[in-house]
XYZ file of C-alpha atoms in Angstrom:
404
model
C 90.683 104.826 94.256
C 93.749 105.602 92.259
C 97.281 103.531 92.889
C 99.824 106.409 92.745
C 103.082 104.955 93.911
C 105.950 103.257 92.278
C 105.543 99.390 92.616
C 108.798 97.123 93.289
C 108.191 93.988 92.948
C 110.192 90.911 94.134
C 109.156 87.931 91.860
C 111.625 85.389 93.421
C 111.471 87.034 96.833
C 115.174 87.394 98.030
C 116.270 84.283 96.523
C 119.380 85.104 94.298
C 122.393 83.290 92.512
C 125.107 85.666 94.255
C 126.071 85.992 97.719
C 127.335 89.169 98.099
C 128.804 89.734 101.324
C 126.748 93.080 101.449
C 123.557 92.349 100.537
C 120.666 93.149 103.298
C 118.117 91.286 101.406
C 119.202 87.741 101.744
C 118.443 87.416 105.039
C 114.658 88.760 104.163
C 114.091 84.707 103.087
C 113.832 84.004 106.818
C 110.234 85.756 106.513
C 109.006 82.942 104.404
C 110.831 79.631 106.154
C 108.249 77.599 104.824
C 109.424 77.522 101.370
C 112.827 77.525 100.529
C 112.606 78.490 96.868
C 110.149 81.711 96.678
C 108.708 82.308 93.267
C 105.734 84.420 92.521
C 102.715 82.689 91.159
C 101.174 83.387 87.938
C 97.829 83.885 89.866
C 99.478 86.764 92.178
C 101.171 88.191 89.138
C 97.888 88.815 87.153
C 95.807 89.970 90.081
C 98.931 92.656 90.885
C 98.777 93.882 87.175
C 95.264 94.013 87.335
C 94.676 96.050 90.231
C 97.750 98.595 89.281
C 96.549 98.820 85.452
C 92.650 99.460 86.322
C 93.817 101.971 89.294
C 96.604 103.910 87.949
C 96.364 106.946 85.317
C 97.995 107.495 81.654
C 101.625 106.561 82.929
C 102.296 103.339 84.712
C 105.148 101.879 86.388
C 106.669 98.357 87.298
C 110.615 97.825 88.821
C 111.091 94.385 88.961
C 113.775 93.299 91.551
C 115.456 90.923 94.029
C 117.053 88.711 95.144
C 117.257 88.207 91.283
C 114.647 88.239 89.005
C 115.840 86.463 86.082
C 115.754 83.325 88.270
C 112.148 84.022 87.354
C 112.454 82.465 83.852
C 111.924 84.536 80.747
C 108.234 83.432 80.102
C 107.126 84.647 83.426
C 108.256 88.291 81.801
C 106.373 87.208 78.627
C 103.473 86.479 81.042
C 104.341 90.115 82.635
C 104.052 92.056 79.425
C 100.606 89.781 78.160
C 99.100 90.830 81.467
C 99.904 94.537 81.133
C 98.485 94.546 77.612
C 95.264 92.413 78.837
C 94.657 94.737 81.499
C 95.570 98.412 79.858
C 93.750 100.738 78.606
C 95.570 102.669 76.852
C 98.513 103.687 79.038
C 102.216 104.037 78.567
C 103.755 101.216 80.617
C 107.705 101.493 81.798
C 109.072 98.281 83.019
C 112.439 98.813 84.980
C 114.200 95.509 85.638
C 117.557 95.554 87.979
C 119.536 92.633 87.737
C 123.125 91.469 88.707
C 123.265 90.529 84.945
C 124.753 86.852 85.433
C 122.100 84.925 83.583
C 121.363 87.140 80.519
C 121.519 86.237 77.251
C 120.046 87.125 73.977
C 116.601 85.650 74.493
C 116.652 88.107 77.272
C 118.293 90.956 75.621
C 115.441 90.126 72.253
C 112.828 90.853 75.184
C 114.336 93.828 76.736
C 114.157 95.561 73.266
C 110.910 94.415 71.776
C 109.040 95.756 74.967
C 111.702 98.646 76.072
C 112.389 97.648 79.348
C 115.134 99.417 81.203
C 117.737 97.851 82.752
C 119.966 98.510 85.776
C 123.080 96.519 86.054
C 124.713 95.907 89.294
C 128.517 96.718 88.631
C 130.742 98.316 91.782
C 133.343 99.285 89.353
C 136.664 97.607 88.032
C 137.004 94.068 88.124
C 139.178 94.269 91.398
C 136.889 96.545 93.046
C 133.715 94.431 91.779
C 135.004 91.007 92.630
C 135.835 92.260 96.022
C 132.188 91.624 97.658
C 129.786 90.470 94.936
C 130.764 86.748 94.345
C 128.565 83.611 93.215
C 127.130 81.204 95.820
C 129.907 78.865 95.220
C 132.648 81.739 95.870
C 133.483 82.678 92.002
C 134.041 86.216 90.441
C 131.308 87.456 88.852
C 132.732 90.589 86.560
C 133.632 89.074 83.664
C 130.255 87.160 82.330
C 128.323 90.295 83.577
C 130.661 92.374 81.198
C 129.826 89.958 78.414
C 126.446 90.030 79.083
C 125.958 93.491 79.063
C 127.996 93.422 75.775
C 124.750 91.564 74.397
C 122.324 94.146 75.730
C 124.206 96.795 73.406
C 124.034 94.438 70.704
C 120.464 94.678 70.828
C 120.174 98.372 71.783
C 118.610 97.490 75.233
C 118.437 100.777 77.526
C 120.606 100.248 80.492
C 122.454 101.993 83.254
C 124.947 101.126 86.100
C 124.066 100.732 89.748
C 127.150 100.758 91.879
C 127.478 100.124 95.907
C 129.987 102.507 97.382
C 131.433 100.164 100.206
C 134.544 100.526 102.409
C 136.412 99.260 99.187
C 134.559 101.238 96.535
C 134.587 104.398 98.213
C 138.365 104.806 97.414
C 138.252 105.112 94.143
C 135.459 107.453 93.189
C 137.721 108.818 89.872
C 138.625 105.760 88.997
C 135.282 104.203 88.665
C 133.766 107.153 87.132
C 136.544 107.133 84.308
C 136.063 103.492 83.937
C 132.400 103.870 83.304
C 132.878 106.644 80.975
C 135.440 105.367 79.093
C 132.903 102.377 78.404
C 130.104 104.433 77.123
C 128.388 104.573 80.412
C 126.835 107.784 81.332
C 123.964 106.672 83.184
C 125.066 105.880 86.936
C 123.706 105.489 90.506
C 125.654 105.122 93.446
C 124.168 103.975 96.930
C 125.768 103.507 100.171
C 126.413 100.354 101.866
C 125.912 100.062 105.695
C 124.898 96.874 107.420
C 125.392 94.856 110.849
C 128.271 91.733 111.142
C 127.002 88.707 113.004
C 128.077 90.355 116.066
C 125.820 93.657 115.911
C 128.770 95.581 114.795
C 128.774 97.653 111.825
C 130.242 95.617 109.126
C 134.175 95.989 107.918
C 132.434 96.431 104.190
C 130.346 99.301 105.179
C 131.346 102.922 104.164
C 132.237 105.205 107.088
C 130.528 108.757 107.018
C 133.956 110.746 106.292
C 134.532 108.514 103.521
C 131.148 108.603 102.000
C 131.413 112.535 101.958
C 134.792 112.845 100.580
C 133.322 110.065 97.618
C 130.495 112.161 96.832
C 132.515 115.319 96.654
C 135.194 113.635 94.304
C 132.349 112.513 92.485
C 130.536 115.509 92.170
C 133.383 117.515 90.643
C 133.582 114.692 87.785
C 130.192 115.003 87.172
C 130.100 119.110 87.233
C 132.613 118.947 84.547
C 133.388 122.490 85.284
C 129.852 123.469 84.964
C 128.841 121.256 81.883
C 128.019 118.079 83.203
C 127.952 115.408 80.319
C 126.719 112.402 82.715
C 123.891 111.491 84.653
C 124.343 110.404 88.325
C 121.169 110.193 90.170
C 121.586 112.230 93.409
C 123.359 115.094 91.449
C 120.663 115.175 89.053
C 118.265 115.238 91.418
C 119.602 118.046 93.095
C 119.493 119.832 90.096
C 116.127 119.067 89.353
C 115.169 120.623 92.854
C 117.146 123.706 92.291
C 115.376 124.225 88.827
C 111.874 122.582 89.090
C 111.643 122.956 92.978
C 111.017 119.355 93.808
C 113.586 116.654 94.212
C 113.128 112.998 92.153
C 114.373 110.622 94.600
C 113.037 109.754 97.952
C 116.087 110.427 100.009
C 115.877 114.109 99.168
C 112.270 114.227 99.761
C 109.993 115.591 103.221
C 108.048 112.486 103.448
C 108.852 108.680 102.434
C 106.000 106.477 100.545
C 106.978 106.980 97.234
C 107.286 103.339 96.411
C 105.560 100.208 97.944
C 107.167 96.666 98.061
C 105.504 93.508 96.724
C 106.898 90.642 97.733
C 106.439 86.747 95.752
C 103.200 86.025 97.635
C 101.898 89.260 97.250
C 102.727 90.761 100.609
C 102.949 94.478 100.326
C 105.605 96.644 102.698
C 106.532 100.114 103.259
C 109.832 100.250 101.342
C 112.294 98.075 100.003
C 114.690 98.772 103.091
C 111.450 98.288 105.399
C 110.223 94.582 104.552
C 109.584 93.548 107.956
C 106.529 92.777 109.953
C 106.067 96.029 111.360
C 105.719 97.329 107.987
C 103.540 94.965 106.369
C 100.533 96.460 104.895
C 98.516 93.415 103.968
C 98.552 91.209 101.213
C 97.001 92.310 97.606
C 95.372 89.035 97.000
C 92.962 90.002 99.824
C 92.956 93.868 99.718
C 93.497 95.717 96.934
C 96.486 97.619 96.716
C 94.542 101.142 96.298
C 92.988 100.321 99.581
C 96.510 99.152 101.196
C 98.427 102.543 100.626
C 95.374 104.651 102.067
C 95.855 102.324 105.234
C 96.865 104.419 108.572
C 99.912 102.258 108.931
C 100.997 103.314 104.812
C 100.037 107.289 106.550
C 102.361 106.484 109.565
C 105.538 105.197 107.604
C 105.085 108.260 105.107
C 105.161 110.733 107.886
C 107.895 109.135 110.203
C 110.524 110.807 108.229
C 109.500 114.023 109.886
C 109.964 112.847 113.492
C 113.415 114.431 113.807
C 115.221 116.048 116.460
C 115.737 119.667 116.797
C 119.059 120.013 115.702
C 118.245 118.616 112.653
C 115.535 121.007 111.784
C 117.635 123.630 112.791
C 120.362 122.394 110.367
C 121.003 124.448 107.599
C 120.747 121.821 105.049
C 117.258 120.241 106.421
C 115.459 121.289 103.322
C 117.647 119.344 101.153
C 117.886 116.212 102.964
C 114.729 116.209 105.678
C 116.964 114.238 108.081
C 118.103 111.308 105.072
C 116.955 108.167 104.746
C 115.325 106.519 107.705
C 117.155 103.107 107.026
C 120.505 105.002 108.339
C 118.871 106.637 111.474
C 119.945 105.566 114.945
C 122.575 103.171 113.372
C 123.972 101.056 116.561
C 120.817 102.131 118.467
C 121.479 105.872 118.722
C 118.819 107.366 120.909
C 118.558 110.331 119.283
C 118.204 108.746 115.848
C 120.936 110.436 114.384
C 121.287 110.094 110.424
C 124.414 107.933 109.895
C 125.298 110.137 107.021
C 124.630 113.434 108.625
C 128.413 114.906 108.279
C 128.618 112.909 104.864
C 126.033 115.150 103.655
C 126.765 118.030 105.451
C 130.230 118.497 103.745
C 129.132 117.522 100.599
C 125.924 119.949 100.651
C 128.142 122.732 101.456
C 130.853 121.783 98.926
C 128.141 121.129 96.119
C 124.996 123.552 96.545
C 126.578 126.772 95.316
C 127.731 125.041 92.186
C 124.395 123.441 91.738
C 122.766 126.631 92.031
C 124.912 128.260 89.536
C 124.531 125.706 87.297
C 120.384 125.586 87.710
C 120.394 129.392 86.603
C 122.045 128.467 83.340
C 119.767 125.675 82.862
C 116.758 127.935 83.708
C 118.049 130.124 80.842
C 118.144 127.802 78.626
C 114.935 126.636 79.259
C 113.772 130.275 78.225
C 116.075 130.453 74.921
C 115.106 126.865 73.918
C 111.288 127.098 74.543
C 110.373 127.574 71.083
C 112.520 124.527 70.090
C 110.972 122.359 72.998
C 107.301 123.155 71.649
C 108.840 121.994 68.141
C 110.253 118.747 69.406
C 107.428 117.830 71.796
C 105.779 115.232 69.177
C 109.360 113.701 68.723
C 109.994 110.203 70.345
C 112.321 110.818 73.302
C 114.067 108.290 75.132
C 113.635 108.070 78.678
C 117.363 108.424 79.681
C 118.098 111.026 76.909
C 118.359 114.531 77.384
C 114.969 116.569 77.700
C 114.450 118.323 74.701
C 113.031 121.329 76.472
C 116.889 122.169 77.064
C 116.971 121.942 80.868
C 120.220 119.509 81.088
C 117.921 116.898 82.605
C 117.132 113.332 81.364
C 113.846 113.461 79.960
C 112.009 111.145 82.523
C 112.830 113.615 85.387
C 111.792 116.484 83.423
C 109.067 116.806 80.829
C 108.506 113.296 80.697
C 107.674 112.941 84.487
């Protein structure tokens, strides 16, 4: 049996040294009330890596998240590399590491550089935007220390990108945030909208509204599009371009099925998705049932197909083939019986605004592919960074093009 999913691992569970107002994952600790400090054991780590390495193809990817993965300490991730080397069989292994960046130092940077970890730093924008909701457990600001640690990563030539949450505050500043990142030579960016409930069961004040998010996407798109000459990477927009050029998207929100990923909690429990770590969507435990068997289970198939459980009005939408009803996390907000996608109007606005330009850009890229095909063959054996432009001339990142 072959394991063909992306693996999102939560080695410290939901434990974190931050207390961000909008974090949805902190509450997942309630699934494991018997132990306050959640840490993946060496036994679980070794068995997980063994199963993945022995059942995967030529390329194997591990995504380390939280909570906060740096709470595991440096020695844990030295073990990660040790086990990957022990059980590998000539594969190319990638490690992505999503962190708030607060505990990083030169020792971490040396490890990341030596083993080519790709780091995602959670920074929402300029200090006044970032510090609004992202604070330490004691309520302290976090931006300044993270920024210093980012400079350490740069000194050690560690690949990293920025992940920014789009909340009620940051949605006001797309130009300001984009230009701030660009001014500081950050050209790889991700933006994820936030919608959560408060203690009263109402949509929390920090949540971004559909109208604000639609406007944010359109304004951000213009900056990325750059009059038809993109020189930055914004994940959502890259994926749309990839869909037009190669006929498939690169992120699950635009896919017609869920199930690109599975999540492994600290004790080896396996869940359907980062947003669905809940009893209903627990597939089992990898210490009891191997991962390849778990992802072939009926429950996994049910979750994979659930995205297409849509109302007729959604199927008849002109933009249906672009979002397929959107992310399941944002369906049925406030117990909407029609399970309408919360960001439906956001994306209708955005697709209407952006798709004609993306189609135009795709034609340019396709022509560039033809013209540069000889160059692509010449460059095929050259080492290309995962986040570098693809040598085929598509305009996409290598990992989303020929490197896929």
